Coordinates of C-alpha atoms in Angstrom, one line a residue:
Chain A
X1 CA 64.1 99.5 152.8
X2 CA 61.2 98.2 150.1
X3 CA 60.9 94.3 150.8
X4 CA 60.5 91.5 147.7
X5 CA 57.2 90.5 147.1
X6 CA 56.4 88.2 145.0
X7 CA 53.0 86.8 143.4
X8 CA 52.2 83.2 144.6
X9 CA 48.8 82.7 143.3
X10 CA 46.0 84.1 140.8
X11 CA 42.6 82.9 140.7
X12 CA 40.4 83.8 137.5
X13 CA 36.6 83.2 137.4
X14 CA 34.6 82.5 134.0
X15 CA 33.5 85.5 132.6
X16 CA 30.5 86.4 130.0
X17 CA 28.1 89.4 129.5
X18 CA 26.0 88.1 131.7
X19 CA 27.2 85.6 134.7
X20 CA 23.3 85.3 136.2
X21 CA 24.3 81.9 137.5
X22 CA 25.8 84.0 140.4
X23 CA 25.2 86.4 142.9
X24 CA 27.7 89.1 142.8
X25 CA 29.4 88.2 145.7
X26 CA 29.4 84.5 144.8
X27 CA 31.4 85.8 141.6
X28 CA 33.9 87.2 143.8
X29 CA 34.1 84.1 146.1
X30 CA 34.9 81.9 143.0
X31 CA 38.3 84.4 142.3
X32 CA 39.4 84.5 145.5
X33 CA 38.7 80.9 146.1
X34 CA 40.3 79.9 143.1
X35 CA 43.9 82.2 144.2
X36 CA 42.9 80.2 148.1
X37 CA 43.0 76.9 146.4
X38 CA 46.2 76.9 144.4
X39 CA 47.9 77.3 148.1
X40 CA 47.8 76.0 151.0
X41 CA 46.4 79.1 152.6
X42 CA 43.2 79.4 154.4
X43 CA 41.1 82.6 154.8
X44 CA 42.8 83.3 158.6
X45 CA 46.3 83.3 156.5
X46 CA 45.4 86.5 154.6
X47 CA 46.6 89.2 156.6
X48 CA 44.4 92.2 155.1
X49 CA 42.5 92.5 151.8
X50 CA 42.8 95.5 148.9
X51 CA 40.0 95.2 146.9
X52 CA 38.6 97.1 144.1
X53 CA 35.5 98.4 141.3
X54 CA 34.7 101.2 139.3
X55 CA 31.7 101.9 141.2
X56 CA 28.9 102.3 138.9
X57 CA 28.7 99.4 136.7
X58 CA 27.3 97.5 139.5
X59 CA 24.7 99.3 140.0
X60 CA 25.1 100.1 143.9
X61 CA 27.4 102.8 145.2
X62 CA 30.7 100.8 147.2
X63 CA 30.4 97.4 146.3
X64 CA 33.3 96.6 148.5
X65 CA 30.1 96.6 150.3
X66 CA 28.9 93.7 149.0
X67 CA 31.6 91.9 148.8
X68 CA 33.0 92.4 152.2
X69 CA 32.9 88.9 153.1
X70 CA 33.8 86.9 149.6
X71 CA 37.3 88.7 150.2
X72 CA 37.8 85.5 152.5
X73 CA 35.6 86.5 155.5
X74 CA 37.6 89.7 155.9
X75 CA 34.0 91.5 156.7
X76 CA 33.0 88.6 159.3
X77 CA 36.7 87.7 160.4
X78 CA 37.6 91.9 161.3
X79 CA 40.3 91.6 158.5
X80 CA 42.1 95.6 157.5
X81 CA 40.3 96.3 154.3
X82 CA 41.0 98.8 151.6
X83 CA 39.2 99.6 148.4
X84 CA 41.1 102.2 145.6
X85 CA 39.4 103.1 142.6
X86 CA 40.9 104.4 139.5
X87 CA 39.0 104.1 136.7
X88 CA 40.0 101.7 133.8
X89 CA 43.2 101.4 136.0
X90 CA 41.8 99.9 139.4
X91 CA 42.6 96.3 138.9
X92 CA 46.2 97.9 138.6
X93 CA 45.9 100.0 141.6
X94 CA 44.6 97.2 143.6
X95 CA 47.8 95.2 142.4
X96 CA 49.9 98.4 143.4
X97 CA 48.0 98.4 146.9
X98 CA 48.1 95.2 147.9
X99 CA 52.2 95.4 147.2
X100 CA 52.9 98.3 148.9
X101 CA 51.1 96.6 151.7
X102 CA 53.8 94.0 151.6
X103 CA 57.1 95.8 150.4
X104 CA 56.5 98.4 153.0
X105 CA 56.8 95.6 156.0
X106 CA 53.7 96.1 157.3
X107 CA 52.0 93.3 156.1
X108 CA 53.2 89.7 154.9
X109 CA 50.6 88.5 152.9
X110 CA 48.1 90.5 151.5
X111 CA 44.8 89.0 148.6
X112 CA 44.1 91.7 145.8
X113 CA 40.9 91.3 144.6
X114 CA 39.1 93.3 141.9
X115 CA 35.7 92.2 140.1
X116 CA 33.0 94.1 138.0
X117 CA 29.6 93.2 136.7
X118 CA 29.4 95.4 133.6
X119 CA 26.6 93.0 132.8
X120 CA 24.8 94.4 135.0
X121 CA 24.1 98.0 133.9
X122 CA 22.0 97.8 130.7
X123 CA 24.3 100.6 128.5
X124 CA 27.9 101.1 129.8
X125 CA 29.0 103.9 127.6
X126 CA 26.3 105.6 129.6
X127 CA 27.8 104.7 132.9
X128 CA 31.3 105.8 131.4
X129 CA 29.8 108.8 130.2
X130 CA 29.0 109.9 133.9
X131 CA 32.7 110.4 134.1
X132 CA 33.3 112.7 131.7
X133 CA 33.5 116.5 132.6
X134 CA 30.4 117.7 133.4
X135 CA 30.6 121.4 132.8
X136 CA 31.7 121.3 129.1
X137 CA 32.1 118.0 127.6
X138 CA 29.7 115.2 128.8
X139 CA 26.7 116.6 126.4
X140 CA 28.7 115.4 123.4
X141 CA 28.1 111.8 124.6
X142 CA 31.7 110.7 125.1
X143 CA 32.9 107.4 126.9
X144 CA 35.5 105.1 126.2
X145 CA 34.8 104.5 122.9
X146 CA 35.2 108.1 121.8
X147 CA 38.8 108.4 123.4
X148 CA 40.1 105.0 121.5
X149 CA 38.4 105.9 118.4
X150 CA 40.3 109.3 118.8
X151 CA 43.6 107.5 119.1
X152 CA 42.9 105.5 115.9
X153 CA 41.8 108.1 113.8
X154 CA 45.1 110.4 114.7
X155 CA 47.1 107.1 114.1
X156 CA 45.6 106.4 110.9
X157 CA 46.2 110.3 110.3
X158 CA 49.9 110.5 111.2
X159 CA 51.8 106.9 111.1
X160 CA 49.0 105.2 108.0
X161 CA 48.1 102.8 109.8
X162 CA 44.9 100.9 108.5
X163 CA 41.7 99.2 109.4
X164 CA 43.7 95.8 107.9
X165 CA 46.5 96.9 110.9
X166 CA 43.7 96.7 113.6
X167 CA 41.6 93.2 112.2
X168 CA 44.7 91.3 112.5
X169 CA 45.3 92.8 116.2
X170 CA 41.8 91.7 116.8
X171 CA 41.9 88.1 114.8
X172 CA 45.6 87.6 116.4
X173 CA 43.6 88.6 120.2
X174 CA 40.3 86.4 119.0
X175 CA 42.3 83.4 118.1
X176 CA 44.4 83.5 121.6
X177 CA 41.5 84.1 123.3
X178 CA 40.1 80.5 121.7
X179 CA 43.3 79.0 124.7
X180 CA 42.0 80.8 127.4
X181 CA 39.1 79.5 129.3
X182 CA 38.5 82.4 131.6
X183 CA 38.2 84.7 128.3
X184 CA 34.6 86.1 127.1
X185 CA 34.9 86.3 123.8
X186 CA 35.9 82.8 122.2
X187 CA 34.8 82.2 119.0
X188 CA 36.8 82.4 115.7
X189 CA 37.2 85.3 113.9
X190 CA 39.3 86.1 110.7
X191 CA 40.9 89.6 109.3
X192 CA 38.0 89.2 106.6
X193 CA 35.6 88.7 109.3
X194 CA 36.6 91.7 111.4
X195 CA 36.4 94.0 108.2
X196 CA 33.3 93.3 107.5
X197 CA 31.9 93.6 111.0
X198 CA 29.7 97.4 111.6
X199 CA 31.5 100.7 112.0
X200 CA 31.1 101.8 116.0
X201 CA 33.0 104.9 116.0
X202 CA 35.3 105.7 113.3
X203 CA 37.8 103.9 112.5
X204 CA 36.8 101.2 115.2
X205 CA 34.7 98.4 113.6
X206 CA 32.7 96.3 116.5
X207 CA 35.4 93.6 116.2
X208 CA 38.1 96.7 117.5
X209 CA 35.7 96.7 120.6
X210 CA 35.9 94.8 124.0
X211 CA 32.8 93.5 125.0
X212 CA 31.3 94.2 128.4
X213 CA 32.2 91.3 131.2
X214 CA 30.9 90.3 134.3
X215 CA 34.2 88.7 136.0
X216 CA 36.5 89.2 139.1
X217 CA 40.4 88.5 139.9
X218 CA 42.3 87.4 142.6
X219 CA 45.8 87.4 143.7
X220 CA 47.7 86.7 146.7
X221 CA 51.1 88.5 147.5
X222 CA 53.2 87.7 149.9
X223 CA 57.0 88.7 151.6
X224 CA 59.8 86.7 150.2
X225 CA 60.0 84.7 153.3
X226 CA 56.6 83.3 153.0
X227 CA 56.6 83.3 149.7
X228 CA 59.5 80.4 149.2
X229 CA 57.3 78.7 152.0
X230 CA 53.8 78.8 149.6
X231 CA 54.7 78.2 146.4
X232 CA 57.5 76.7 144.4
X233 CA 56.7 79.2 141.8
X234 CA 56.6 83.0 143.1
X235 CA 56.6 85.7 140.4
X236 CA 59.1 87.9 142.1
X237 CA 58.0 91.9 141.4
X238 CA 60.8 93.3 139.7
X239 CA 59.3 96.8 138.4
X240 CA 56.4 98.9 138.6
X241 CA 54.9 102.1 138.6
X242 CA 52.1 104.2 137.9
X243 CA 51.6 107.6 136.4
X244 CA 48.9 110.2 135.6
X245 CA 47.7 112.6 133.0
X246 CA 46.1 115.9 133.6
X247 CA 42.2 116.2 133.3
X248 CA 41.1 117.4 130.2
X249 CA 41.3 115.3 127.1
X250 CA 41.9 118.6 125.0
X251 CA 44.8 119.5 126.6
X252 CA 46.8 116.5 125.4
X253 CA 45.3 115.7 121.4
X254 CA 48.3 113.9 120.6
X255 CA 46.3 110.6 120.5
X256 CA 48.8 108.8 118.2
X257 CA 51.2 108.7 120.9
X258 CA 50.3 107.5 124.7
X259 CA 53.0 110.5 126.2
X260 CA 52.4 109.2 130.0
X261 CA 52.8 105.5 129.2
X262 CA 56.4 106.2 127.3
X263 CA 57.7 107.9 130.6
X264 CA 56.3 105.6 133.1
X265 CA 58.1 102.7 130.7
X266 CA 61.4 104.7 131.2
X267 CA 60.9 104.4 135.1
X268 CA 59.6 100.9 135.1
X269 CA 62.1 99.9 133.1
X270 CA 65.2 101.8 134.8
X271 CA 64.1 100.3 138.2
X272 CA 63.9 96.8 136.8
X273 CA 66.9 97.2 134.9
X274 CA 65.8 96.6 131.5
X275 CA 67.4 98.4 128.5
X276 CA 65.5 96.6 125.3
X277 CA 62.3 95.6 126.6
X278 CA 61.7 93.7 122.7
X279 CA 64.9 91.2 123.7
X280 CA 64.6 91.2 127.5
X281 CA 60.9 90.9 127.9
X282 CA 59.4 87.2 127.0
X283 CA 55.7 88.2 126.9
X284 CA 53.7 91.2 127.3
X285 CA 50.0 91.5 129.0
X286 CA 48.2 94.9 127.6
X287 CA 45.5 96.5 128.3
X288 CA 43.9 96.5 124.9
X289 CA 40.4 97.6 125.5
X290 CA 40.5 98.9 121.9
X291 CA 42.6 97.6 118.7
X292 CA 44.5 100.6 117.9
X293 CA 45.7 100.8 121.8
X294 CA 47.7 97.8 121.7
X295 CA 49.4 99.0 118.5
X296 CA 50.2 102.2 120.6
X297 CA 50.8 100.8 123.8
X298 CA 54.0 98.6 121.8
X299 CA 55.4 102.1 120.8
X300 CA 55.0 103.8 124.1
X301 CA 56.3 100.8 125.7
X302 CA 59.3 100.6 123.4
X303 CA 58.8 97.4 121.5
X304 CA 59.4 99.1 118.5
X305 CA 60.1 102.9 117.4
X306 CA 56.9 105.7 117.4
X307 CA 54.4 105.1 114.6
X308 CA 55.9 101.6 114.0
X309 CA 53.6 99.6 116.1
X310 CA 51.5 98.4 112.8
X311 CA 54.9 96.7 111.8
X312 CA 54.6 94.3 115.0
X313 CA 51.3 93.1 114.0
X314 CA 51.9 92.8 110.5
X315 CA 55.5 91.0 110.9
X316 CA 53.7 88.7 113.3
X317 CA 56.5 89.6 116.7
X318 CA 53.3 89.4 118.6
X319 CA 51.7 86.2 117.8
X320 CA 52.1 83.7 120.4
X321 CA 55.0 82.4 117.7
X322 CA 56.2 85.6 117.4
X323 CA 59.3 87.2 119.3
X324 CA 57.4 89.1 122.4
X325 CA 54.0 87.7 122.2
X326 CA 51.4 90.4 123.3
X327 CA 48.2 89.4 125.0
X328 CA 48.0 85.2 125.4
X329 CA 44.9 85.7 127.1
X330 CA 43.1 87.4 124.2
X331 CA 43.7 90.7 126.2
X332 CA 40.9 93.0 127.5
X333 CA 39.8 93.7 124.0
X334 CA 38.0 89.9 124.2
X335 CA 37.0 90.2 128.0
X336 CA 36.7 93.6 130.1
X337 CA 35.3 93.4 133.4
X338 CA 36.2 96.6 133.5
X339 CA 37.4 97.6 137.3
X340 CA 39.0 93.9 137.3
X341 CA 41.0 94.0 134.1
X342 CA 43.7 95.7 135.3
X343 CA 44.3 92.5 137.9
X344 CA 43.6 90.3 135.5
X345 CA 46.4 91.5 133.2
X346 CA 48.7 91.4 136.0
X347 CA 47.4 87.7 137.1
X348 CA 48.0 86.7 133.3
X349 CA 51.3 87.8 133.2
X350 CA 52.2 86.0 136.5
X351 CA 50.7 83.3 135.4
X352 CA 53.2 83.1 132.3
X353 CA 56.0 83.7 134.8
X354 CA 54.8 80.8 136.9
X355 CA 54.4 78.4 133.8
X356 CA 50.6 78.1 135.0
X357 CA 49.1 79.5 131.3
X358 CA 48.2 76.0 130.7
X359 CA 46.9 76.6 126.7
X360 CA 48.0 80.0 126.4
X361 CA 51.2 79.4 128.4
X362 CA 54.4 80.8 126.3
X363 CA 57.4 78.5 126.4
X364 CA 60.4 80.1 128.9
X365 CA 59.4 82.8 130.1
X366 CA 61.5 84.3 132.4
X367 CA 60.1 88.0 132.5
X368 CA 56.5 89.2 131.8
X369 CA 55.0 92.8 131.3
X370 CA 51.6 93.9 133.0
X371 CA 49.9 97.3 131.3
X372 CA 46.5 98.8 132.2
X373 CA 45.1 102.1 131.1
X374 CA 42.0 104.0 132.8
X375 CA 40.8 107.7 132.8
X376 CA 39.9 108.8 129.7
X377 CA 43.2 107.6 128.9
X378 CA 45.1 109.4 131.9
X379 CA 46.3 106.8 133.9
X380 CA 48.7 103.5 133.3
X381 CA 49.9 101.1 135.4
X382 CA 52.7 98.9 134.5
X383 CA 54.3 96.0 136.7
X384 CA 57.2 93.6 135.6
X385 CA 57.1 90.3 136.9
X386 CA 60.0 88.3 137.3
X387 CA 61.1 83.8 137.7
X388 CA 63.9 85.4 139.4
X389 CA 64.0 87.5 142.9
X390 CA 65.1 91.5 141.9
Chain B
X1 CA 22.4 73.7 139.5
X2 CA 19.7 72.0 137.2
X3 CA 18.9 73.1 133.8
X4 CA 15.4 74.2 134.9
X5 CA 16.1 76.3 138.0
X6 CA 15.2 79.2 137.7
X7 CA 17.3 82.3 137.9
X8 CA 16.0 85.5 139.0
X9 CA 17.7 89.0 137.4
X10 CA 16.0 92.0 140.0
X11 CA 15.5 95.3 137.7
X12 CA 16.9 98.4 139.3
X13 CA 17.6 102.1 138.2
X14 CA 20.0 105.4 139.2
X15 CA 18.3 108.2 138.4
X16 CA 20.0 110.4 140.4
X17 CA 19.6 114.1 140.5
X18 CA 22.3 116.8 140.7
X19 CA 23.4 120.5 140.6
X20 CA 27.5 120.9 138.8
X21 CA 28.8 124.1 140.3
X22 CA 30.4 125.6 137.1
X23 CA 32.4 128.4 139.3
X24 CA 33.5 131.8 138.5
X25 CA 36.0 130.8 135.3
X26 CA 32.9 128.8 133.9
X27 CA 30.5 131.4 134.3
X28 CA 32.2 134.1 132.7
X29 CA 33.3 131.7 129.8
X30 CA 29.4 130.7 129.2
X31 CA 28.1 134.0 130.0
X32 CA 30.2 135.3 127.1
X33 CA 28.9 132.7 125.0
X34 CA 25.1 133.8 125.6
X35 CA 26.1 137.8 125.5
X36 CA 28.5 138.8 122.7
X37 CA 28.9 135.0 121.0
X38 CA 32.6 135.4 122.2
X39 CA 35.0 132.4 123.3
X40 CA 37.5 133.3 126.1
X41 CA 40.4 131.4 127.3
X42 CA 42.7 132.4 130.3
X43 CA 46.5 132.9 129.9
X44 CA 49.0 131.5 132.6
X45 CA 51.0 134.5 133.9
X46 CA 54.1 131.9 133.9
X47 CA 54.3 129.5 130.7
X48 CA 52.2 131.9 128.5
X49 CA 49.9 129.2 127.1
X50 CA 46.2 130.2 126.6
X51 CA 44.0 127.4 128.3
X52 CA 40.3 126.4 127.2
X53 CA 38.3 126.0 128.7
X54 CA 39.5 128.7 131.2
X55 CA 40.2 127.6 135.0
X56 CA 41.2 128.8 137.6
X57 CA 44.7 128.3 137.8
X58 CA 47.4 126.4 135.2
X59 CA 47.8 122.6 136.4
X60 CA 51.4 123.1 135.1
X61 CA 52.7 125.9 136.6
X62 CA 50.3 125.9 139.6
X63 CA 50.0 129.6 139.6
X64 CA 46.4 131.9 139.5
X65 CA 45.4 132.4 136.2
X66 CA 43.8 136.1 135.8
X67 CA 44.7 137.0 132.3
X68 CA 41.6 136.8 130.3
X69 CA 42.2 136.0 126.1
X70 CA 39.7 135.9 123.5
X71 CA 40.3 133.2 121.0
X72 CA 38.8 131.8 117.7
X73 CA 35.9 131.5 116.8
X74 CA 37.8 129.7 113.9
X75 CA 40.3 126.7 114.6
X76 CA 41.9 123.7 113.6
X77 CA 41.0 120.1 114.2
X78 CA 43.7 118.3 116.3
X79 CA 41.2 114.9 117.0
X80 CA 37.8 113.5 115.8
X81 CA 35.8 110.0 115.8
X82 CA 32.0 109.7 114.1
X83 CA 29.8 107.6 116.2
X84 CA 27.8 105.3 113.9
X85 CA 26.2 103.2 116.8
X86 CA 23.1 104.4 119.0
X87 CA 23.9 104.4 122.7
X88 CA 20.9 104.3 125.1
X89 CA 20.5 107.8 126.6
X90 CA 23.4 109.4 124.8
X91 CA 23.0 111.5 121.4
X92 CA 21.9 109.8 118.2
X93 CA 24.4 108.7 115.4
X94 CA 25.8 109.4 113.7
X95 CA 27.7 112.3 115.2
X96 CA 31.3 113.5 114.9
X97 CA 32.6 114.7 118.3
X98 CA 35.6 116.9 117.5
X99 CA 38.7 118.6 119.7
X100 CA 39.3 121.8 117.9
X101 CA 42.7 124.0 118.6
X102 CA 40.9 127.3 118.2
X103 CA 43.3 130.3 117.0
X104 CA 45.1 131.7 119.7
X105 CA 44.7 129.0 122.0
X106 CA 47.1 126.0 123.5
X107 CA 44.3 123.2 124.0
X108 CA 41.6 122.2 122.5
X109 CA 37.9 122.6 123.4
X110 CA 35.4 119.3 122.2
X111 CA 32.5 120.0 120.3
X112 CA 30.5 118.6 117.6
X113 CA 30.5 118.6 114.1
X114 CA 27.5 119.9 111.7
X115 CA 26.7 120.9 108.3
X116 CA 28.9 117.7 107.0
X117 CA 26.8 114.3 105.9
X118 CA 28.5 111.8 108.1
X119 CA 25.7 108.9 106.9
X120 CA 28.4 106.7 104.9
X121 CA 31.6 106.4 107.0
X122 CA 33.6 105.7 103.9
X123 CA 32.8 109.1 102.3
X124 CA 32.7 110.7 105.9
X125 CA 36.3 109.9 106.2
X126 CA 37.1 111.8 103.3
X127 CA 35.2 114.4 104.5
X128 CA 36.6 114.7 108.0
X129 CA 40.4 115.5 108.3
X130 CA 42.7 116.3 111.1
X131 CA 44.1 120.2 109.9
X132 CA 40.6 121.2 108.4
X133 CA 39.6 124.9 109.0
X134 CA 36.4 125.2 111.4
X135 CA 34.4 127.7 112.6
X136 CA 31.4 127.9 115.6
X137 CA 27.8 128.6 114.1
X138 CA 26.0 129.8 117.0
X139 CA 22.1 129.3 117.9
X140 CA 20.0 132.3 118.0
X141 CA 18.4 132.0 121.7
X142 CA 21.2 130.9 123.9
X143 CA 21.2 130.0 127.5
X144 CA 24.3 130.2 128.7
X145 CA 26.1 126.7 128.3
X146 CA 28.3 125.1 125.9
X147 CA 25.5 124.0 123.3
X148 CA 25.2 128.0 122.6
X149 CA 27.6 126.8 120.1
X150 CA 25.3 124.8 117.7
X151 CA 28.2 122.9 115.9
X152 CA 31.1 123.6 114.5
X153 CA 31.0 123.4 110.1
X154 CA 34.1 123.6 108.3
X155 CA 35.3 127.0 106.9
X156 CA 34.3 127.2 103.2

């Protein structure tokens, strides 16, 4: 029988294109520290580690490495040690590793941790472009770009949805971000602004773009019995799930519609219970590397019906005013350490369920929504997170 | 830390070589491509659908695939994006990368696009369309590899 688990603590570091007041490791040390310090945990209280990077943005082959010891001593101190990768999706598999490691019984309290220095390679569409099939498709240049620019051009193509749709998903992200400390990109930027700002890959203007981050995540879950015992303010996981796509992009050119995300919603969903995610949800994290995704990932996700997702934006239901505001951090599209988004997204939304959002915090929420994306748009990971025990 | 420490960034590079064993299903695909200019796709014994490129066996059924279908040249474009930003080591914009359904086939193969002036993305747009008629124009020497096919241009 599948224990509760709860979240009890997230720690965030500053993030920025290029964090070279830092060692790598010390970058990790200030997210795990952070999660440490909003407890009263030590290091010896962590019973094993699941940590995470998409290996090649750092520049060295298995920075787990590296980082061995930042993930509280577990390198010095003989602590188990795992590290998944999965892509775009790792921070989300290191979320779903470290709670399997509690639900399962084996382990009561358990730090994810997931971090990237994008900043450190010099071209990252070139490191992404190392994961595209090498036998047939790689020449063309592709890397994540490409795949979101797809999505948006079949969306534009099939639902009308316009460049106007995806500068107010960017201004609405840019001017949530301004709330968030721990975001990148903070600056102001207006729908006139994003229009105006150079074509990358058609339809995505550089304002429909996330930058590349140096930044790291960390989050402690725990059993429900030490959970009550650390914090006052577990976020209880209610749902979750992951799901994957086969490997070639040109088997599946239905960009306009995320297929894989709509049915691992259905599961999510029917494990947590939840029959209209618009009412029942109170805020939603996304992983929005790209404009056009978040206004996909509301369809797939069920916020509103296929093709509709422009509407959301343009009736303003996912403002921070709106109805089920999407992204209070500023999302991924305004920081993207890429292998620690994923956690990040999760740690957002926990922190909304915790009432710890400080600027960005929503009023009452009760039940928050975690997406990430990875793999040439293959893989998602969604968790639900919860004021309430499941 | 003081304003005037000093920071050091240490430089680094991967320039790693290797060797990408295409296999038998690649092989024969490419080998086609440099012999007869021919594009062959494998059909799955159990669902039917044609598969490009060709492998080995149908990740849906999980059965062998033996069945050996030519398809084309001409197509239809299912997806597209034009690159209008240079990336360091990648090809130079702008450039259209496409996913082309070609006829007789269930997926799509990417290529690029050619023959099509892509400099102004506003009248590129217009120019580009998901549903628009391509076919392959192949280079005279070819080696055996998926650039045989110069571009794809749009059937006039």
């Amino acid at each position: 029988m599948a224990r509760r688990v709860a979240i009890v603590s997230v720690g965030l570091t500053r993030t920025s294109s290029h964090r070279r007041d830092v060692t790598y490791p010390e970058l990790v040390h200030e997210a795990v520290s952070a999660a440490l310090a909003q407890t009263n945990l030590k290091a010896k209280d962590i019973d094993a580690v699941v940590y995470g990077s998409m290996d090649p943005f750092d520049g060295v082959f298995a920075p787990e490495r590296w980082n061995v010891d930042a993930c509280v001593g577990a390198g010095a101190s003989n602590k188990p040690f795992i590290k998944l990768t999965t892509g775009g999706t790792t921070g989300g598999s290191v979320a779903l590793g470290a709670y399997y490691h509690v639900t399962s019984g084996l382990f009561d309290v358990v730090l994810a941790v997931a971090s990237q220095r994008v900043g450190s390679t010099l071209e990252a569409q070139l490191v992404l472009n190392t994961c595209i099939d090498p036998i047939y498709e790689r020449w063309m240049g592709g890397g994540a770009i490409m795949v979101g620019a797809n999505q948006a051009a079949s969306h534009f193509h099939y639902y009308g949805t316009t460049e106007e749709d995806l500068a107010m998903v960017a201004a609405k992200n840019y001017a949530n971000a301004l709330n968030n400390p721990y975001a990148h990109l903070r600056r102001h930027l207006t729908v006139e602004d994003a229009l105006k700002t150079r074509m990358v890959s058609w339809p995505l203007r550089f304002s429909d773009c996330c930058p590349s981050s140096d930044g790291a995540c960390a989050i402690i879950f725990a059993s429900e019995e030490r959970a009550r015992k650390i914090t006052d303010t577990p976020a209880w996981v209610r749902g979750e799930g992951q799901i994957t796509d086969n490997y070639y992009v040109g088997d599946r050119p239905w960009f306009q519609d995320w297929e894989a995300l709509s049915i691992l919603a259905r599961r999510v969903y029917n494990e947590a219970r939840i029959n209209n995610p618009l009412e029942e949800l109170d805020v939603a994290e996304l992983y929005n590397a790209f404009t056009i995704q978040e206004i996909i990932e509301c369809e797939a996700l069920g916020f509103c019906e296929p093709g509709k997702g422009a509407e959301l934006i343009r009736k303003g239901v996912t403002t921070m005013e709106g109805k089920l505001p999407v992204c209070p951090s500023g999302g991924t599209l305004c920081t993207n350490p890429i292998g620690a988004s994923g956690l990040i997204r999760i740690g957002e939304a926990a922190l909304q369920v915790m009432g710890k959002a400080d600027k960005h915090q929503v009023a009452n929420v009760k039940t928050a929504l975690a997406h990430v994306w990875g793999a040439a748009i293959g893989f998602h990971v969604l968790m639900i997170l919860d004021k309430e025990a499941p | 830390m003081t304003q005037e420490e000093e920071i050091l960034v240490m430089p680094g590079t991967w320039n790693l070589p290797f060797r990408y064993t295409a296999g038998r299903f690649a092989s024969r695909f490419f080998r086609e491509l440099r012999d007869s200019k021919k594009i062959f796709g494998v059909r799955c014994p159990q669902c039917r659908r044609v598969l490009l490129p060709p492998r080995p066996f149908c990740e849906r059924c999980f059965v062998s695939t033996e069945e050996w279908v030519e398809v084309g040249p001409q197509g239809t474009l299912e997806g597209f994006t034009i690159c209008y930003v240079p990336f360091l080591g990648l090809p130079p914009p702008p450039i259209a990368t496409l996913f082309i359904k070609l006829d007789g086939a269930d997926s799509c193969l990417g290529h690029i696009l050619g023959e099509v002036d892509l400099s102004d993305p506003d009248k590129a747009k217009d120019a580009v369309k998901i549903g628009m008629r391509l076919e392959p124009v192949w280079r005279d020497e070819r080696k055996g590899e998926i650039s045989d096919i110069e571009y794809f241009r749009p059937v006039s």
